[in-house]
PDB file of C-alpha atoms in Angstrom:
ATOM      1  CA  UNK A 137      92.858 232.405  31.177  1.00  0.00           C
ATOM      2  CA  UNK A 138      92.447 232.117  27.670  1.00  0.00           C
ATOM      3  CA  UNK A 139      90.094 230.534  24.762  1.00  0.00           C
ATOM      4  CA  UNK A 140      90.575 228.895  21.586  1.00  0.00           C
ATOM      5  CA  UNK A 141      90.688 231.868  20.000  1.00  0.00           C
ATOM      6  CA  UNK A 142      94.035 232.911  22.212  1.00  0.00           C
ATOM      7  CA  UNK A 143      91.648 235.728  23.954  1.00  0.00           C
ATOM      8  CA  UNK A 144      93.733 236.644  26.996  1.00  0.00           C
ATOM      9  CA  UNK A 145      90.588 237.271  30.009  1.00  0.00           C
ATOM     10  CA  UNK A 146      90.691 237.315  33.547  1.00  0.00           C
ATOM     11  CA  UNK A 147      88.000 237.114  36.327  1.00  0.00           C
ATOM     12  CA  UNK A 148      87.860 239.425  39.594  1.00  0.00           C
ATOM     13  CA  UNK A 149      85.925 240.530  42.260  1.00  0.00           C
ATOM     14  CA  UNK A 150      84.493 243.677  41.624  1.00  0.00           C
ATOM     15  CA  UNK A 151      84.815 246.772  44.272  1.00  0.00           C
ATOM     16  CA  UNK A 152      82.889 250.346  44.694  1.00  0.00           C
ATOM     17  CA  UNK A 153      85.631 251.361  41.986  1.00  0.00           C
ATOM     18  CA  UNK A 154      84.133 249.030  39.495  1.00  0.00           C
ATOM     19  CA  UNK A 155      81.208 250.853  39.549  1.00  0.00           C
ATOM     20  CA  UNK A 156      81.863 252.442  36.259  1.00  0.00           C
ATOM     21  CA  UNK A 157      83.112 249.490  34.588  1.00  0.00           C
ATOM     22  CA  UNK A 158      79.457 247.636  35.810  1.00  0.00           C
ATOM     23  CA  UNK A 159      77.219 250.224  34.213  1.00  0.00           C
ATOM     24  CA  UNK A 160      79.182 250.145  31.286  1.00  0.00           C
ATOM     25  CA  UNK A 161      79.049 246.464  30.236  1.00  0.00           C
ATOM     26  CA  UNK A 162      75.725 246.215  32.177  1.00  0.00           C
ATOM     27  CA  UNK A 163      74.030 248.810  29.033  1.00  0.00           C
ATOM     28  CA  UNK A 164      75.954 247.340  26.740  1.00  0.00           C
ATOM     29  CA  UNK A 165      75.374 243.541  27.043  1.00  0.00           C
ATOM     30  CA  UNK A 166      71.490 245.064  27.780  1.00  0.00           C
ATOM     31  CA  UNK A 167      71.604 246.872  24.458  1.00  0.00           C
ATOM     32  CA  UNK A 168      73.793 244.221  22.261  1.00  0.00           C
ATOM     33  CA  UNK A 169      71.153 241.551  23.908  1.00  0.00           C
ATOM     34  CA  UNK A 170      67.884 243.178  23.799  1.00  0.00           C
ATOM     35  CA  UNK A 171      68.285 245.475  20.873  1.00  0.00           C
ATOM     36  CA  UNK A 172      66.125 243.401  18.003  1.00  0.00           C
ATOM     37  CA  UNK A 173      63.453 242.917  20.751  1.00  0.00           C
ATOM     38  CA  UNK A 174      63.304 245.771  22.755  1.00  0.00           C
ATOM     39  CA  UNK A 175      62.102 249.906  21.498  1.00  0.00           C
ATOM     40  CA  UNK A 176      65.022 251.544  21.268  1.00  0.00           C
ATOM     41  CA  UNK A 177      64.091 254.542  24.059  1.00  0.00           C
ATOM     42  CA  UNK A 178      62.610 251.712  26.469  1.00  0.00           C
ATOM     43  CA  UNK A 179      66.397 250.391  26.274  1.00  0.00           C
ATOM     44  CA  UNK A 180      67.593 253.970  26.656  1.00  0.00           C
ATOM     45  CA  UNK A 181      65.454 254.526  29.593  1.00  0.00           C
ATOM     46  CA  UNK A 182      66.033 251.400  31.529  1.00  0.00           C
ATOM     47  CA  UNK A 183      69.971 251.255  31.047  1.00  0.00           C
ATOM     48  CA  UNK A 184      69.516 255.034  32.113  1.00  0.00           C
ATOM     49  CA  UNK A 185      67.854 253.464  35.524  1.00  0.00           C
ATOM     50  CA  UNK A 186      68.923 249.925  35.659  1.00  0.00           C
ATOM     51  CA  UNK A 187      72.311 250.001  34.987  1.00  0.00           C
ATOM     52  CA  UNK A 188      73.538 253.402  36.219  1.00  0.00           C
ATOM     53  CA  UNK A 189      76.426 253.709  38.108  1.00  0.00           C
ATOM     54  CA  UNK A 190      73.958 254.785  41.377  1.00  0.00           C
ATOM     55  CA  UNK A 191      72.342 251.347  40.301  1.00  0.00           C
ATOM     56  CA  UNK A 192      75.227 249.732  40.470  1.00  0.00           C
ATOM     57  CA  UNK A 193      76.071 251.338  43.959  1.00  0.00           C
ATOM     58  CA  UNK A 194      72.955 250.757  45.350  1.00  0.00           C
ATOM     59  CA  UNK A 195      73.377 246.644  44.634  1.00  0.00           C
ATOM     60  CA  UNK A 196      77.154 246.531  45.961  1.00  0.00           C
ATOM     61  CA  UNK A 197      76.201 249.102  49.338  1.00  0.00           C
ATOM     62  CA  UNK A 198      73.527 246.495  49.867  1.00  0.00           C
ATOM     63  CA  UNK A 199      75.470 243.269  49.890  1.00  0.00           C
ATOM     64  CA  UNK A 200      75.535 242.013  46.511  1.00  0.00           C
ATOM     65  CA  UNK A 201      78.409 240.717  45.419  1.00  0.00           C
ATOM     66  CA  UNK A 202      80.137 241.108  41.462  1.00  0.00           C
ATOM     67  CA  UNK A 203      82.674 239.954  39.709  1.00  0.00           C
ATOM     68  CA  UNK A 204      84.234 241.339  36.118  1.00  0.00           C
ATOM     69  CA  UNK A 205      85.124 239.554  32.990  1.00  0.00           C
ATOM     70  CA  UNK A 206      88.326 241.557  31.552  1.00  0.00           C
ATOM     71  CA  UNK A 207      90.696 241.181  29.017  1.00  0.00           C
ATOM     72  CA  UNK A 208      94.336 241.037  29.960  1.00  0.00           C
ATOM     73  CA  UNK A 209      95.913 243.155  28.158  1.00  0.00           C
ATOM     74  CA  UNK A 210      94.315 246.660  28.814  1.00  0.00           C
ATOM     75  CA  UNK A 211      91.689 245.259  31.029  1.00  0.00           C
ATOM     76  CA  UNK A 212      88.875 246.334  28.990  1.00  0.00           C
ATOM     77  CA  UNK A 213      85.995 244.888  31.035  1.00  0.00           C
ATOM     78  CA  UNK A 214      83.697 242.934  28.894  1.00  0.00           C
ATOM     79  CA  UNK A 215      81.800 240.684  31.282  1.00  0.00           C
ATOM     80  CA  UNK A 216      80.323 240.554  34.593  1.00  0.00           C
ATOM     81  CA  UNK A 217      77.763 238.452  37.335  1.00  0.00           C
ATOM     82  CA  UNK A 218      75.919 240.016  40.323  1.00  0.00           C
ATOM     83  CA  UNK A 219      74.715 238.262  42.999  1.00  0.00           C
ATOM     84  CA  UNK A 220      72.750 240.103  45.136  1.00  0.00           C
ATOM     85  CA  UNK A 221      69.589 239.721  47.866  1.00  0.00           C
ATOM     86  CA  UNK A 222      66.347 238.027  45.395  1.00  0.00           C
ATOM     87  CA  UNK A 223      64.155 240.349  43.818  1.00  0.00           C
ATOM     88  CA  UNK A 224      62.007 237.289  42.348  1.00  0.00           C
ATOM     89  CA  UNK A 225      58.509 236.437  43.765  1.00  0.00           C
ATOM     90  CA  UNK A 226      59.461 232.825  43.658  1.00  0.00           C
ATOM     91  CA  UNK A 227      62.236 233.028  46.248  1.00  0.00           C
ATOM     92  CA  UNK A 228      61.748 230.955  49.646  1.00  0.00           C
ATOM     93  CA  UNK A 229      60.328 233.287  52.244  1.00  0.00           C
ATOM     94  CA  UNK A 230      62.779 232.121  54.811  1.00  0.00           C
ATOM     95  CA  UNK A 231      65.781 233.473  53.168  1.00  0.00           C
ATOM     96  CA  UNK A 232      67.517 230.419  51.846  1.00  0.00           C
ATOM     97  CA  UNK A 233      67.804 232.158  48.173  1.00  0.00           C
ATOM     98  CA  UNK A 234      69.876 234.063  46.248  1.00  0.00           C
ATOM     99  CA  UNK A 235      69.546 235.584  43.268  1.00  0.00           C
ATOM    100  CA  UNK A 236      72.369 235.686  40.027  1.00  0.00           C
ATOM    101  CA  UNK A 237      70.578 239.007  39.381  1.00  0.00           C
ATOM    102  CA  UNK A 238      72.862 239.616  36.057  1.00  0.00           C
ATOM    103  CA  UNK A 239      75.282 237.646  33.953  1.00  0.00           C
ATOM    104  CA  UNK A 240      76.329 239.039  30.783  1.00  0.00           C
ATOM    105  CA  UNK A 241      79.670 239.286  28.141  1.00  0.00           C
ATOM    106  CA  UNK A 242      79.711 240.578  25.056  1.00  0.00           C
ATOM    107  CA  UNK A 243      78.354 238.571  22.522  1.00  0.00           C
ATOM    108  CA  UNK A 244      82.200 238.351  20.820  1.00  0.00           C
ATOM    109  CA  UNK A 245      83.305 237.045  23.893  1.00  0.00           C
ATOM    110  CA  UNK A 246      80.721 233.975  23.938  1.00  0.00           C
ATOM    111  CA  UNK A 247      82.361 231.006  23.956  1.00  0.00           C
ATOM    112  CA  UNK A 248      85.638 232.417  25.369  1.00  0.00           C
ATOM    113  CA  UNK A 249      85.055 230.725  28.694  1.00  0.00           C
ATOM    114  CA  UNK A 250      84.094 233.851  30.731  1.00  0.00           C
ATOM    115  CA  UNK A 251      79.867 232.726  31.231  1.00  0.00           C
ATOM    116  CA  UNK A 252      81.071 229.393  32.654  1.00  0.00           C
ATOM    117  CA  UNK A 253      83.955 230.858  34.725  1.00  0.00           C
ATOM    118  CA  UNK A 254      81.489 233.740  35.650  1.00  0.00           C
ATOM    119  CA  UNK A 255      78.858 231.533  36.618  1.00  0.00           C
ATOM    120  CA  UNK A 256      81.289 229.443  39.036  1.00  0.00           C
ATOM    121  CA  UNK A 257      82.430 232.337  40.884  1.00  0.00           C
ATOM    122  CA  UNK A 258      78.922 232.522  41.750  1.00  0.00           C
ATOM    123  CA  UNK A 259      77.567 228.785  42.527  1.00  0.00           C
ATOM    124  CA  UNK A 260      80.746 228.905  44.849  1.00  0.00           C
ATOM    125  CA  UNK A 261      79.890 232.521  46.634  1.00  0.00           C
ATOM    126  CA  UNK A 262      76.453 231.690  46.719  1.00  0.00           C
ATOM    127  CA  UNK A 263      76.883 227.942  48.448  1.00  0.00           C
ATOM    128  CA  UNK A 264      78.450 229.563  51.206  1.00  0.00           C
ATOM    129  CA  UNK A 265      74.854 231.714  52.137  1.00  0.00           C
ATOM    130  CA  UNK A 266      72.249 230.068  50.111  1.00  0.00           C
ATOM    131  CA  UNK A 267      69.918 226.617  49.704  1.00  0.00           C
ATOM    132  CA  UNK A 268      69.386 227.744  46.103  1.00  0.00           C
ATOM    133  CA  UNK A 269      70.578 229.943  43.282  1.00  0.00           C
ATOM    134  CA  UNK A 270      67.694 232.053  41.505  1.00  0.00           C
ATOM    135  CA  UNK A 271      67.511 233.898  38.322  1.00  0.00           C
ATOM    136  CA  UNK A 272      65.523 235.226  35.691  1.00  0.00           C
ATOM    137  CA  UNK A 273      66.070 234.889  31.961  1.00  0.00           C
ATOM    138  CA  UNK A 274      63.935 236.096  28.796  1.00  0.00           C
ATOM    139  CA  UNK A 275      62.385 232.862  27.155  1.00  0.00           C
ATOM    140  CA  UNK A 276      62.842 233.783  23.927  1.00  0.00           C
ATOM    141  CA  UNK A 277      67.114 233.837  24.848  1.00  0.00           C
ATOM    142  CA  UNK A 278      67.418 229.986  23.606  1.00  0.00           C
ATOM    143  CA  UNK A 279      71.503 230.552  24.472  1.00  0.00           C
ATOM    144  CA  UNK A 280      71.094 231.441  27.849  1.00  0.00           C
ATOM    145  CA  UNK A 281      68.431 228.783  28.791  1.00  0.00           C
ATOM    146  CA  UNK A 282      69.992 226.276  26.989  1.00  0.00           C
ATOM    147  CA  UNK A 283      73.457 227.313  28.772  1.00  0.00           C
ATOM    148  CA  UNK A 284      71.291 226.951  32.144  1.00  0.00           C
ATOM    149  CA  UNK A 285      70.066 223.963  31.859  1.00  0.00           C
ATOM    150  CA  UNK A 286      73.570 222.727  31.323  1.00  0.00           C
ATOM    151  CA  UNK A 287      74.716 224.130  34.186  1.00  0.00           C
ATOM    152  CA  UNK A 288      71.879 222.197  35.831  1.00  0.00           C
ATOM    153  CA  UNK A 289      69.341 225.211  36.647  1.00  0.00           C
ATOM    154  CA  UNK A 290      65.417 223.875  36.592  1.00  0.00           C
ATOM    155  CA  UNK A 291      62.948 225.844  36.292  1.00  0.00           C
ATOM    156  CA  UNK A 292      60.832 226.917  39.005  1.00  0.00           C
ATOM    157  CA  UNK A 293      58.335 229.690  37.941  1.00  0.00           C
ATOM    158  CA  UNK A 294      57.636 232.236  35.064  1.00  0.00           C
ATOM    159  CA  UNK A 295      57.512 235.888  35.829  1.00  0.00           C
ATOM    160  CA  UNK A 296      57.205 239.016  33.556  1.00  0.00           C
ATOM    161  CA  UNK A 297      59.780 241.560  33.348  1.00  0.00           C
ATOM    162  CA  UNK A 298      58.494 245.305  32.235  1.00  0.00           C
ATOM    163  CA  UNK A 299      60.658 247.316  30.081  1.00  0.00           C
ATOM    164  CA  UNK A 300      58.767 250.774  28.948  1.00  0.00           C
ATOM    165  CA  UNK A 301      55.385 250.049  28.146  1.00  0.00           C
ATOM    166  CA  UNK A 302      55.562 246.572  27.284  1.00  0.00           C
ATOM    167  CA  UNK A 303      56.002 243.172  29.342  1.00  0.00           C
ATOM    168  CA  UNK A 304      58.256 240.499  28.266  1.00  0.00           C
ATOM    169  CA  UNK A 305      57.729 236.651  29.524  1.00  0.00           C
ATOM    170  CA  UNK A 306      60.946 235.643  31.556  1.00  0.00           C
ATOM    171  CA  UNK A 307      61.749 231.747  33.210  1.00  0.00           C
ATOM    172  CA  UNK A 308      62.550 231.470  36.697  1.00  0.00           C
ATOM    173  CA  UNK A 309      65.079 228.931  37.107  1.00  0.00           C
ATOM    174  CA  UNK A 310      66.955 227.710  39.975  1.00  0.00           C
ATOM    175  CA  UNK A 311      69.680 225.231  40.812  1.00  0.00           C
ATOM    176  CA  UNK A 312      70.481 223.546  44.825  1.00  0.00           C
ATOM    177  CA  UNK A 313      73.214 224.621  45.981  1.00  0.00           C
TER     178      UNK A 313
END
């Protein structure tokens, strides 16, 4: 696919051999998006945990399910969703949730196409299992919630989110599936 900028991207499931390519963009979209908020050694130690390769393992071994954002020619990845088991308090105790535990591109890819291609792969994956699609997004990320709502996510709950010593206010949204 391509943008009005004539970016050349593709979307595809990603295997145990994309582990790499997850932690990668996984830091870096965590760094690019968080770096003006976040200490700079909290973001150091929580891409060191969070998005590690054995993180990234540990989410794909256990059922979750990712896809990656790449760019044609060279397939530098750039992008990528994970859908995986909820983590959030304000999932349905009987199951009926899942969780879009990560979406992220590089902020020069924003407006290529690759969020709302990203986020269908998911809504589709997700219908097949779930009642409802969970995540979690900082409130101060007007883009994101504002993309969201769009997309028809409501929000459901507030949560906070740790990173180092502080806590950071996140929204809880969710959509029907």
């Amino acid at each position: 696919m391509s943008d009005e900028k004539n970016i050349q991207w593709q979307i595809r499931a990603a295997t145990n051999a994309d582990i790499g390519a997850l932690a990668l963009v996984g830091a870096a979209t965590f760094l690019e998006t968080f770096a003006d908020i976040l200490n700079g050694d909290a973001i150091v130690k929580h891409c060191e945990t969070q998005h590690s390769k054995s993180a990234y393992d540990a989410y794909l071994r256990d059922g979750a399910t990712a896809w990656l954002g790449e760019l044609t020619d060279g397939q530098a990845p750039v992008s990528y969703a994970l859908l995986c088991k909820p983590e959030l308090a304000a999932a349905a105790d009987d199951g009926s949730d899942i969780e879009l535990k990560r979406i992220y591109s590089l902020s020069r890819f924003h407006g290529s196409g690759m969020g709302p291609a990203l986020l269908e792969k998911a809504v589709n994956a997700a219908s097949k299992t779930a009642r409802r699609l969970l995540l979690g997004v900082y409130n101060g990320n007007e883009r994101a919630i504002a993309f969201y709502e769009k997309q028809g996510f409501e929000q459901i709950a507030t949560r906070q989110f740790q990173v180092g010593d502080n806590l950071y206010d996140d929204i809880v949204f969710a959509k029907t599936l």
